CSV table of N, CA, C and O in Angstrom, one decimal:
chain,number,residue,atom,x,y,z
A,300,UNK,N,94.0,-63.7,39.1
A,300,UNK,CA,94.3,-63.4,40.5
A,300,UNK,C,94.4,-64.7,41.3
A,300,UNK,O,95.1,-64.6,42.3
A,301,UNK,N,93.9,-65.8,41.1
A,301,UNK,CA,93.7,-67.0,41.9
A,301,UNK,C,94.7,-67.9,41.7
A,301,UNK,O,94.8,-68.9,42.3
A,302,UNK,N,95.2,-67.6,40.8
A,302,UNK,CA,97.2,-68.1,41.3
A,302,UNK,C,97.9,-67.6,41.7
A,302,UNK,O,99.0,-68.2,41.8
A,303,UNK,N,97.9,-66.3,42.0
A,303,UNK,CA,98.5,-65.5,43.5
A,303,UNK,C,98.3,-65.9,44.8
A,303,UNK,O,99.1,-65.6,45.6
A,304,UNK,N,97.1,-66.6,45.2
A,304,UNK,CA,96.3,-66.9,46.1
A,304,UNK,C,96.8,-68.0,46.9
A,304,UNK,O,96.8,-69.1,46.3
A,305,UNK,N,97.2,-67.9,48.4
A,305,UNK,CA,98.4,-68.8,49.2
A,305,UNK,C,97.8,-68.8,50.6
A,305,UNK,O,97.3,-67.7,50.9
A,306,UNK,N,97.7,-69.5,51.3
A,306,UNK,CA,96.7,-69.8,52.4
A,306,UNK,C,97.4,-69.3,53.4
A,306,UNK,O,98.5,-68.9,53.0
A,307,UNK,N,97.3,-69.2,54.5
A,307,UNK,CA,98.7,-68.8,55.5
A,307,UNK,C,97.9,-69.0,57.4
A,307,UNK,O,98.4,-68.6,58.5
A,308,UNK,N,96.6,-69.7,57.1
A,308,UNK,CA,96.1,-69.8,58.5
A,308,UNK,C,95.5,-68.7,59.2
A,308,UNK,O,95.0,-68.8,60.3
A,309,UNK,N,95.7,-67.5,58.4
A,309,UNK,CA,94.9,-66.2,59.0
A,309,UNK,C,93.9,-65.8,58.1
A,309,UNK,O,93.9,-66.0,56.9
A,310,UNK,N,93.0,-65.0,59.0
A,310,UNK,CA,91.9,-64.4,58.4
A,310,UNK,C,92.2,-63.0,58.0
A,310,UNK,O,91.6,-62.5,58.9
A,311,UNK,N,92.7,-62.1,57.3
A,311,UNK,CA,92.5,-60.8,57.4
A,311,UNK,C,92.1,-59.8,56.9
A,311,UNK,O,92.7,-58.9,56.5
A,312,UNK,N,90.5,-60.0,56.8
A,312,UNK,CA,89.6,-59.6,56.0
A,312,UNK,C,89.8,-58.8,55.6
A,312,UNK,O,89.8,-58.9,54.3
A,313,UNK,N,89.9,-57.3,56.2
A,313,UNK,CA,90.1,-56.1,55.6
A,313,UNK,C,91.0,-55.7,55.1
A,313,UNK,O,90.9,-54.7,54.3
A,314,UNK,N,92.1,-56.5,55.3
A,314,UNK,CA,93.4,-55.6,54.5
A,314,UNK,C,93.5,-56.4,53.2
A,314,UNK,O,94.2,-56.0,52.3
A,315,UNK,N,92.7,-57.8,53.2
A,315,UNK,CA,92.7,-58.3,51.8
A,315,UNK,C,91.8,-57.6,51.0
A,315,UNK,O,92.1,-57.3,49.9
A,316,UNK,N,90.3,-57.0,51.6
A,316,UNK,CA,89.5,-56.2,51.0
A,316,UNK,C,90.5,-54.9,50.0
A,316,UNK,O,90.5,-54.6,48.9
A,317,UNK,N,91.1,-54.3,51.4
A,317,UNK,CA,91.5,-53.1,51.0
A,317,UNK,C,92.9,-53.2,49.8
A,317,UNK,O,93.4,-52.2,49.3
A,318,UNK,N,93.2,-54.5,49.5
A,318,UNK,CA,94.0,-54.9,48.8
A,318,UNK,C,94.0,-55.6,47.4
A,318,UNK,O,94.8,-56.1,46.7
A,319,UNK,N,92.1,-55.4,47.2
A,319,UNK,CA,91.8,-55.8,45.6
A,319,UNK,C,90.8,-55.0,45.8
A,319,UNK,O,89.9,-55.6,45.3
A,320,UNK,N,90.0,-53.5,46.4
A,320,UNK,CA,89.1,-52.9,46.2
A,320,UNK,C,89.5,-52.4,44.3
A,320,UNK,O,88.5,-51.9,43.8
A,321,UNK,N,90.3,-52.4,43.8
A,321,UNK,CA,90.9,-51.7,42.7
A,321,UNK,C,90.2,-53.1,41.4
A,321,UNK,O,89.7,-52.9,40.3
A,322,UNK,N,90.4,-53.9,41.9
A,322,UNK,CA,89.6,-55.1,40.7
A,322,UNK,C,88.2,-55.6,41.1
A,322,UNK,O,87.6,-56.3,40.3
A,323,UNK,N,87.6,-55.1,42.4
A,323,UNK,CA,86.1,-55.4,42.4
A,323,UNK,C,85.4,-54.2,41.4
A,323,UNK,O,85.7,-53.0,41.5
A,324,UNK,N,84.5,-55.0,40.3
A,324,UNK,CA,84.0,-53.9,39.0
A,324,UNK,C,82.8,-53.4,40.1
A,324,UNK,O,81.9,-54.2,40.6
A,325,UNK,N,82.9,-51.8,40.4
A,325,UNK,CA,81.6,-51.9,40.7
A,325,UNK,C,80.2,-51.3,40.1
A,325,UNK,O,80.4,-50.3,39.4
A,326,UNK,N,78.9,-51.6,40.3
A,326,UNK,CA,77.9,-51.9,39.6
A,326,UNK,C,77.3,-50.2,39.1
A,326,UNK,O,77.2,-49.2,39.7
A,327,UNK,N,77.1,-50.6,37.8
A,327,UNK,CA,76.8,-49.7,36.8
A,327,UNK,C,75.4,-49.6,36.2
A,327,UNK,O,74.5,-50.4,36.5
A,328,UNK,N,75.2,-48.7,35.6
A,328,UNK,CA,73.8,-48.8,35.0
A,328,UNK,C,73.6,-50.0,34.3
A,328,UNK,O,72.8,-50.7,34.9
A,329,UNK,N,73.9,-50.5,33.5
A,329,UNK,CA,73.9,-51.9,33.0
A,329,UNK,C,74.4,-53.2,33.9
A,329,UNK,O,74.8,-54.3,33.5
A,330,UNK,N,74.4,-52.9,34.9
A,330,UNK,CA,75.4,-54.0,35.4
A,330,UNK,C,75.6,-54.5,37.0
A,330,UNK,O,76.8,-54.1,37.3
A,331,UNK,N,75.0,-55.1,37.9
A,331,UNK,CA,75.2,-55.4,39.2
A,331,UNK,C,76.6,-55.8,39.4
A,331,UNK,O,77.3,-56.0,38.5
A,332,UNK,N,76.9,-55.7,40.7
A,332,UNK,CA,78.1,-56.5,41.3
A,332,UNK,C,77.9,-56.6,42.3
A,332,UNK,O,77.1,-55.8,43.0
A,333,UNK,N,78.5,-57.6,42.7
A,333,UNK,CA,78.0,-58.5,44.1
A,333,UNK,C,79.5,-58.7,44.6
A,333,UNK,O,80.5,-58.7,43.9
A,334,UNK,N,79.5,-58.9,46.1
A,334,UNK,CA,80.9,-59.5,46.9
A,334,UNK,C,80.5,-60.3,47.8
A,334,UNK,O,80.0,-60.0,48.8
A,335,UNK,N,80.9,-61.6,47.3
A,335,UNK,CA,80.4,-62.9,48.5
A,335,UNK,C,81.5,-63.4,48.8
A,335,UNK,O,82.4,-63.7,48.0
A,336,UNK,N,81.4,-63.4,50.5
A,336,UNK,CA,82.6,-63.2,51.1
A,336,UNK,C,82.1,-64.4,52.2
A,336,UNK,O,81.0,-64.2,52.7
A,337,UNK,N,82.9,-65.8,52.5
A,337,UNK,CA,82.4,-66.8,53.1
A,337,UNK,C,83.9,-67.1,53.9
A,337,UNK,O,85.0,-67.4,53.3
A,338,UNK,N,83.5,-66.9,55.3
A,338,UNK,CA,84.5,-67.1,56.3
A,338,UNK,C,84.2,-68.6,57.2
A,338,UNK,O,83.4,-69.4,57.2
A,339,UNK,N,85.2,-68.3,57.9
A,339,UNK,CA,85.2,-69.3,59.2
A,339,UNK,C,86.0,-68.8,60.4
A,339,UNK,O,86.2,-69.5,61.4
A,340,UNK,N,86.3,-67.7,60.2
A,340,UNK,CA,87.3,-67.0,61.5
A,340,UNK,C,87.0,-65.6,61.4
A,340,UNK,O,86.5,-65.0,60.4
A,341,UNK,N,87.3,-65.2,62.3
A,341,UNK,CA,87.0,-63.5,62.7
A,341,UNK,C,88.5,-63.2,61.9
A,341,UNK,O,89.4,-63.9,61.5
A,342,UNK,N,88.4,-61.5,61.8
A,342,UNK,CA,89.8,-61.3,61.0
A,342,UNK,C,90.7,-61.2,61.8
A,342,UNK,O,90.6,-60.5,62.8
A,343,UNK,N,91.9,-61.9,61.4
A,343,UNK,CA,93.6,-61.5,62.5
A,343,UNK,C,94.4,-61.6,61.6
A,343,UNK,O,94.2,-62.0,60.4
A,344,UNK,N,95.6,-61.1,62.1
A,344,UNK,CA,96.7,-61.6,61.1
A,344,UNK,C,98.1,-61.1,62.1
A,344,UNK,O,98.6,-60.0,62.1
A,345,UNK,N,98.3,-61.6,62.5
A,345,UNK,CA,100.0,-61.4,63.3
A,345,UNK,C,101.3,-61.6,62.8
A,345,UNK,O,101.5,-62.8,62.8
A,346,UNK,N,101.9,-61.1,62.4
A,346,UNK,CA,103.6,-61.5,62.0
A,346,UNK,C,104.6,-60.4,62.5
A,346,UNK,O,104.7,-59.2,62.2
A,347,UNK,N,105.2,-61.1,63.4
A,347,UNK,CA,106.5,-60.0,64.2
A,347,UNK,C,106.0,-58.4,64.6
A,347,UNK,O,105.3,-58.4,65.5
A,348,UNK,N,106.2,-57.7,64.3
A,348,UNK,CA,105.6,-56.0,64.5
A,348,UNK,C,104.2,-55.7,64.2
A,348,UNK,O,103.5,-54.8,64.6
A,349,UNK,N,103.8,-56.7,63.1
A,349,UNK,CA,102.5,-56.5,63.2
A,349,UNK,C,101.3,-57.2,63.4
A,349,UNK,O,101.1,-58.4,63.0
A,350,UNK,N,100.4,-56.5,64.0
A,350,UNK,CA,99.2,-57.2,64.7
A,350,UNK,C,97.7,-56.8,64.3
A,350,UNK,O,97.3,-55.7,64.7
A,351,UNK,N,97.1,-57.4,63.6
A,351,UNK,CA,95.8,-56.9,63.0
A,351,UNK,C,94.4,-57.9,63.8
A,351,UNK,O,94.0,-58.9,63.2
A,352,UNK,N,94.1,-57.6,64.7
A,352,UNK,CA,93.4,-58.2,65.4
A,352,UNK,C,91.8,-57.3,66.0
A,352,UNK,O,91.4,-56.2,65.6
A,353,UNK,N,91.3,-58.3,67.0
A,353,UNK,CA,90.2,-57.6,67.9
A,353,UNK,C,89.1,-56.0,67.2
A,353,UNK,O,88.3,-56.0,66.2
A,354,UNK,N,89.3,-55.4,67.7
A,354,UNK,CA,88.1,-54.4,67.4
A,354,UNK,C,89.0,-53.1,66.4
A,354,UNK,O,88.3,-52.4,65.7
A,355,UNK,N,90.3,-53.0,66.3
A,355,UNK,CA,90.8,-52.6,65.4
A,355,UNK,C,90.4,-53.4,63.7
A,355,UNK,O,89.9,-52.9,62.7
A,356,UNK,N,91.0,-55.1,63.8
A,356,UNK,CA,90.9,-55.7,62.8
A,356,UNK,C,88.9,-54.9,62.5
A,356,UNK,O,88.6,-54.0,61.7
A,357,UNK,N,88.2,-55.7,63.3
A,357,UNK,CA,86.6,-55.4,62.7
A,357,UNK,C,86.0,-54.0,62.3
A,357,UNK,O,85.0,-54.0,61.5
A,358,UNK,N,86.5,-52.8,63.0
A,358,UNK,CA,86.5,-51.9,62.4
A,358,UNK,C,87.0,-51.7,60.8
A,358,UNK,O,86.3,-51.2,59.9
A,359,UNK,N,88.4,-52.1,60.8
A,359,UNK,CA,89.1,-51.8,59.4
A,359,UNK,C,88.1,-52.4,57.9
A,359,UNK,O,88.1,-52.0,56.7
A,360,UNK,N,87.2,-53.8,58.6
A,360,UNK,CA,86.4,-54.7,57.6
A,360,UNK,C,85.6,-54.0,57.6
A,360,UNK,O,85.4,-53.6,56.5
A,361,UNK,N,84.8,-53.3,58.7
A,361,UNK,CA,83.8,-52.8,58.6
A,361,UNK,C,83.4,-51.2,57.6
A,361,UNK,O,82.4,-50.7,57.4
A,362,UNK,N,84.6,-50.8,57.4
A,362,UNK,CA,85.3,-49.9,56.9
A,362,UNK,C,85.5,-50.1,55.6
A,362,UNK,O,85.5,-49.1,54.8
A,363,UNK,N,85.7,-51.2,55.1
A,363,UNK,CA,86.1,-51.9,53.5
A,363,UNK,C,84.7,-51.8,53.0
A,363,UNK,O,84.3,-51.0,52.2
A,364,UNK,N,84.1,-52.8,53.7
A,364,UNK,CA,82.7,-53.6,53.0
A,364,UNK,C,82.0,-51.8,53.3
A,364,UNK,O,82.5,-51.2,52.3
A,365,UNK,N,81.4,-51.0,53.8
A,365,UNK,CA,81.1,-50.1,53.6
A,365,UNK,C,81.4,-49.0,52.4
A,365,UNK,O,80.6,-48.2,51.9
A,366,UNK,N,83.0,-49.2,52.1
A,366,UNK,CA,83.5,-48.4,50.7
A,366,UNK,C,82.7,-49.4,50.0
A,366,UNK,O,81.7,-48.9,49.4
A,367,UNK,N,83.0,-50.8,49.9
A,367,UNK,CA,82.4,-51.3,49.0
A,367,UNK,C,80.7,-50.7,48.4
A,367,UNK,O,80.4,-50.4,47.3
A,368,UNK,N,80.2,-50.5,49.3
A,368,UNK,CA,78.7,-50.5,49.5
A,368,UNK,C,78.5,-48.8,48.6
A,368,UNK,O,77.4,-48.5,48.0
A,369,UNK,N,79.6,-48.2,48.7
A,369,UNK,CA,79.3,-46.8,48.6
A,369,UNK,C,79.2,-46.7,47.1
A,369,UNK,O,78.4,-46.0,46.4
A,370,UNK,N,80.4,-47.9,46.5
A,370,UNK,CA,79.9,-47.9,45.1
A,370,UNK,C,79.3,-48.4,44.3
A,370,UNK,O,79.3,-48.2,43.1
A,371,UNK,N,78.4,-49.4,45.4
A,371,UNK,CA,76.9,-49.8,44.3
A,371,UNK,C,77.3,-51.3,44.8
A,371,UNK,O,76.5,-52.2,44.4
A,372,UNK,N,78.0,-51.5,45.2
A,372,UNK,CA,78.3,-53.2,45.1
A,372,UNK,C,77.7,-54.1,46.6
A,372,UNK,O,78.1,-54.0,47.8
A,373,UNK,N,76.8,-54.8,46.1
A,373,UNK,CA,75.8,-55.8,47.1
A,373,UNK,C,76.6,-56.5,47.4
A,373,UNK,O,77.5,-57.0,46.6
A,374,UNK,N,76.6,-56.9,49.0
A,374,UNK,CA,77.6,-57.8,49.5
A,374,UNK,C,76.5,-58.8,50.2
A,374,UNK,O,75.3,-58.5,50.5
A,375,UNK,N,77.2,-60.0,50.4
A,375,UNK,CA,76.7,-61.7,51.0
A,375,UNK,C,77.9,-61.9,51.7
A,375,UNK,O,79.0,-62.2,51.1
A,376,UNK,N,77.7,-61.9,53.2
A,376,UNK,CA,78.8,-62.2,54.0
A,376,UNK,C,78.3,-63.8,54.7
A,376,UNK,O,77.3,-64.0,55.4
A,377,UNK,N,79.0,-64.6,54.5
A,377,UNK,CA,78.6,-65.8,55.3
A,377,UNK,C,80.0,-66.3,56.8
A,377,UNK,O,81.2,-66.4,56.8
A,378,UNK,N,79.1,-66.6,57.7
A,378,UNK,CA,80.2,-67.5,58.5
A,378,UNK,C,79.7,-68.6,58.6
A,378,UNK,O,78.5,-68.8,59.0
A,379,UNK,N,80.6,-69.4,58.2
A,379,UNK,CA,80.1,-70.8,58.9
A,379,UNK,C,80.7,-71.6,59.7
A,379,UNK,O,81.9,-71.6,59.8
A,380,UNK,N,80.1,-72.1,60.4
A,380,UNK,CA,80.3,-72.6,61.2
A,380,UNK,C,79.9,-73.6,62.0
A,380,UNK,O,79.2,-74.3,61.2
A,381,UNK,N,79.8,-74.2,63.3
A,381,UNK,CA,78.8,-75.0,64.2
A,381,UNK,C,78.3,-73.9,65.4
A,381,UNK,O,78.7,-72.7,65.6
A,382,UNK,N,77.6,-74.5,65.9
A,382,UNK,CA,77.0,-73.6,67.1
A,382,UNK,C,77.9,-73.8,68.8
A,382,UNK,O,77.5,-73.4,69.9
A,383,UNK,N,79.3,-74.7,68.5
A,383,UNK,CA,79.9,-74.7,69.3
A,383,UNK,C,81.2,-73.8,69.3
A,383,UNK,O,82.3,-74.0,69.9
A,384,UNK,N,81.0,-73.0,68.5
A,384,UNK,CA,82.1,-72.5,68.0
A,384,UNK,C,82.2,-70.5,68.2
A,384,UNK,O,82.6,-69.6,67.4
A,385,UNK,N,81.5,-70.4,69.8
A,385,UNK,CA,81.2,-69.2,70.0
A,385,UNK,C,80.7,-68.2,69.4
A,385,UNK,O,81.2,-67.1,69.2
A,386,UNK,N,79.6,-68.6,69.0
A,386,UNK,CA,78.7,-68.3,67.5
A,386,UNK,C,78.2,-66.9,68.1
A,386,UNK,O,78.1,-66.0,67.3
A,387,UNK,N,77.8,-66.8,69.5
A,387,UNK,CA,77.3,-65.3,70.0
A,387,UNK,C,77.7,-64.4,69.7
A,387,UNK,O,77.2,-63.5,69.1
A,388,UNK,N,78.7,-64.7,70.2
A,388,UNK,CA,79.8,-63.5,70.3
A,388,UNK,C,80.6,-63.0,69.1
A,388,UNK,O,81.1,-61.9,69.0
A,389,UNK,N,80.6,-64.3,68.2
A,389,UNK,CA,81.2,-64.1,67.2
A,389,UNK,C,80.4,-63.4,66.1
A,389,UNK,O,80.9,-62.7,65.2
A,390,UNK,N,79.2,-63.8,66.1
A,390,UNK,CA,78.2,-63.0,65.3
A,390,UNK,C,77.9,-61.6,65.4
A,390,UNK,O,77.3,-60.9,64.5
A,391,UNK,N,78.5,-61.3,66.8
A,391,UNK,CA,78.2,-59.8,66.9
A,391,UNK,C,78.8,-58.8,66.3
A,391,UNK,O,78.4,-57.7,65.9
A,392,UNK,N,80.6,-59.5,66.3
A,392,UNK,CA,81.4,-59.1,65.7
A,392,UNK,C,81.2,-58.9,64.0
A,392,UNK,O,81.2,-57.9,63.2
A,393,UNK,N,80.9,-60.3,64.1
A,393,UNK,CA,80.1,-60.1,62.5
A,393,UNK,C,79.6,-59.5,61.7
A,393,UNK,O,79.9,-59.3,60.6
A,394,UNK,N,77.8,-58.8,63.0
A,394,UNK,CA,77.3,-58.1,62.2
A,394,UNK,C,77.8,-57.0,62.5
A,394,UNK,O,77.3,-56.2,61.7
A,395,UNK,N,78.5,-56.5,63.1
A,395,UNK,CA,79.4,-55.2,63.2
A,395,UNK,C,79.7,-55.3,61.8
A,395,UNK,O,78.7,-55.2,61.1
A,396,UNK,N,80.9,-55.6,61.1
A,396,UNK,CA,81.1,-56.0,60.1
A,396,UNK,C,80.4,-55.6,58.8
A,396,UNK,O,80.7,-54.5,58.2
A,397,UNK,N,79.5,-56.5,58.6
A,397,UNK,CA,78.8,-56.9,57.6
A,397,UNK,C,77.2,-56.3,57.6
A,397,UNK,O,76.7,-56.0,56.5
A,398,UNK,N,76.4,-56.1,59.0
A,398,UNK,CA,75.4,-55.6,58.8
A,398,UNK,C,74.3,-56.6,58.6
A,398,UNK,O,74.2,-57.8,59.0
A,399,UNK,N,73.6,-56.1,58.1
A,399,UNK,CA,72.0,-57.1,57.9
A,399,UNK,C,72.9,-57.6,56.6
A,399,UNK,O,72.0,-58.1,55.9
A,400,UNK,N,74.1,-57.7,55.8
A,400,UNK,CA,74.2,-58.4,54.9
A,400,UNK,C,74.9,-59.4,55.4
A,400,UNK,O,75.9,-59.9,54.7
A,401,UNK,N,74.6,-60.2,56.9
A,401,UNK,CA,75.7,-61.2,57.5
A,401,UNK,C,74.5,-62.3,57.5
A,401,UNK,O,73.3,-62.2,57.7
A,402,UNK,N,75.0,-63.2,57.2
A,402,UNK,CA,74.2,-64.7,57.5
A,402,UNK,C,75.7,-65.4,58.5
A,402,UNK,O,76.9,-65.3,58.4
A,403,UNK,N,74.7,-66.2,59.7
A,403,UNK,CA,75.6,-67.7,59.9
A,403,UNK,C,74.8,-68.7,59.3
A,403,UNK,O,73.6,-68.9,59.1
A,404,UNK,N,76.1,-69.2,59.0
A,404,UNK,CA,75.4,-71.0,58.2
A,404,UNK,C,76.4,-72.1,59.1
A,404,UNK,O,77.6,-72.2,59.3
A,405,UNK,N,75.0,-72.9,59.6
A,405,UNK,CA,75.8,-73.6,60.0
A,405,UNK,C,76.2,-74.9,58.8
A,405,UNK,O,75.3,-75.1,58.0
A,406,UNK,N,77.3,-75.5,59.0
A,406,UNK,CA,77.9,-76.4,58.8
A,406,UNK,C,77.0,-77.5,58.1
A,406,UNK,O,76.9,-77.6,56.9
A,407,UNK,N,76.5,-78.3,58.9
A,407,UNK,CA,75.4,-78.7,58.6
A,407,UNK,C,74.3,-78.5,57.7
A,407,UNK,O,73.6,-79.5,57.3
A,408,UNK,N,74.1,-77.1,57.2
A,408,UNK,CA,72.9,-76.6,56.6
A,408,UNK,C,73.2,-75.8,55.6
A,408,UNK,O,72.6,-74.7,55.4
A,409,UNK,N,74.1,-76.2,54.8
A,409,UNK,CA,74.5,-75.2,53.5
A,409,UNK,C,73.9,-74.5,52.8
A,409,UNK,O,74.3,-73.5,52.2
A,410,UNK,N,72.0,-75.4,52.7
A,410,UNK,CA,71.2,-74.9,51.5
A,410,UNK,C,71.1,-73.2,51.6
A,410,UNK,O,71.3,-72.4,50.7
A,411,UNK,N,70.8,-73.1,52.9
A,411,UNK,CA,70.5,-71.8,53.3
A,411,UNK,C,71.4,-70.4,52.6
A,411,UNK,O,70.8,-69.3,52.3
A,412,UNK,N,72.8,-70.7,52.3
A,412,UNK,CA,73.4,-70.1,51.3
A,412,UNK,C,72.5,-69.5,50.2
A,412,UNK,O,72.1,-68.4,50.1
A,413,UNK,N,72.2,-70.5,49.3
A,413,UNK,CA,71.5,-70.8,48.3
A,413,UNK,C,70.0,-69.5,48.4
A,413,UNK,O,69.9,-68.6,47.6
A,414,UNK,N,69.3,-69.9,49.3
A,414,UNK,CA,68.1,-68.9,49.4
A,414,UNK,C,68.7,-67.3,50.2
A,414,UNK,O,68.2,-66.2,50.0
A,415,UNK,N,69.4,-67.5,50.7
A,415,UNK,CA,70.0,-66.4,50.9
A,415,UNK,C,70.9,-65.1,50.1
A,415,UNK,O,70.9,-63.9,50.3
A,416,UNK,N,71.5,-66.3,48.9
A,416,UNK,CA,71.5,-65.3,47.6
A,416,UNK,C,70.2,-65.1,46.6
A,416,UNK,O,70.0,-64.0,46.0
A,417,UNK,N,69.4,-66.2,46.4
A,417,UNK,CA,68.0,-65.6,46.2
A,417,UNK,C,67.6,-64.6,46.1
A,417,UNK,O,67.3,-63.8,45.3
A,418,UNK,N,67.6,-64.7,47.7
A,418,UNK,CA,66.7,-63.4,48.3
A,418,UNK,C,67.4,-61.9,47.5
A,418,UNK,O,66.8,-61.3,46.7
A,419,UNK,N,68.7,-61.6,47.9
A,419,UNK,CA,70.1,-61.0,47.7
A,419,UNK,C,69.7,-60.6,46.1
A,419,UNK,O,69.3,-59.4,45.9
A,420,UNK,N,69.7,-61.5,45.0
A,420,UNK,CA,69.5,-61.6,44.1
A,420,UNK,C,68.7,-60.7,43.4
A,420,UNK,O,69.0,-59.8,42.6
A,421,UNK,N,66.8,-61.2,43.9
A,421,UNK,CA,65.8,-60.4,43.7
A,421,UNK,C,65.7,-59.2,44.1
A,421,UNK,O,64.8,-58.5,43.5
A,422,UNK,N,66.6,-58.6,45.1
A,422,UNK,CA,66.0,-57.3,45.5
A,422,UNK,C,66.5,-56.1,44.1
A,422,UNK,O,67.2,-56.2,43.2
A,423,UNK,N,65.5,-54.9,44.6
A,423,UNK,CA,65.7,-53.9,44.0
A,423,UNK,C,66.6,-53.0,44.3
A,423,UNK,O,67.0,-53.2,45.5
A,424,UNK,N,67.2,-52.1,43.8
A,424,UNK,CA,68.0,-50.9,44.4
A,424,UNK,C,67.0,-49.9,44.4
A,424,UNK,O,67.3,-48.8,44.8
């Protein structure tokens, strides 16, 4: 899949979710699955007629990672960022999103990734 993969300056979380939900394996009696998803922008995506933005866009993610969730699959949402980077507001959006499975990292402090899958890691179902 990762030479299909083309950058284009937008975020558009959900409709990329909803556009490989079919190749995330999800977790089995033998077998976890995890979805670590590490941003830097809220989701948008605009081109001519269409507009995937604001509280539409974050519902639609919030709506993905939830299917996700229904089938067993543990998600790690990270934003990173700095703390000048309307971290408030943007986090709220976030944990709309993502839920208690949202971390911000800042920039600065990557280790925190690290013990945050840990934690992620250890838990039980």
């Amino acid at each position: 899949m990762f030479g299909h993969i083309t950058t284009a300056g937008t975020t558009p979380e959900g409709l990329c979710y909803e556009a490989i939900m079919k190749e995330i394996v999800p977790t089995s009696s033998d077998r976890d699955s995890y979805f670590l998803n590490f941003s830097d922008g809220m989701p948008m995506f605009s081109s001519g007629d269409l507009t995937y933005y604001n509280s539409d866009a974050v519902n639609h993610t919030k709506k993905m990672i939830n299917e996700m969730r229904t089938r067993g699959i543990k998600v790690l949402s990270y934003f990173i960022g700095d703390s000048d980077y309307g971290r408030d507001e943007t986090m709220l959006d976030f944990k709309r999103m993502y839920g208690k499975d949202s971390e911000f990292i800042d920039v600065t402090s990557v280790m925190s990734v690290s013990k945050t899958m840990n934690k992620k890691f250890l838990e039980k179902n």
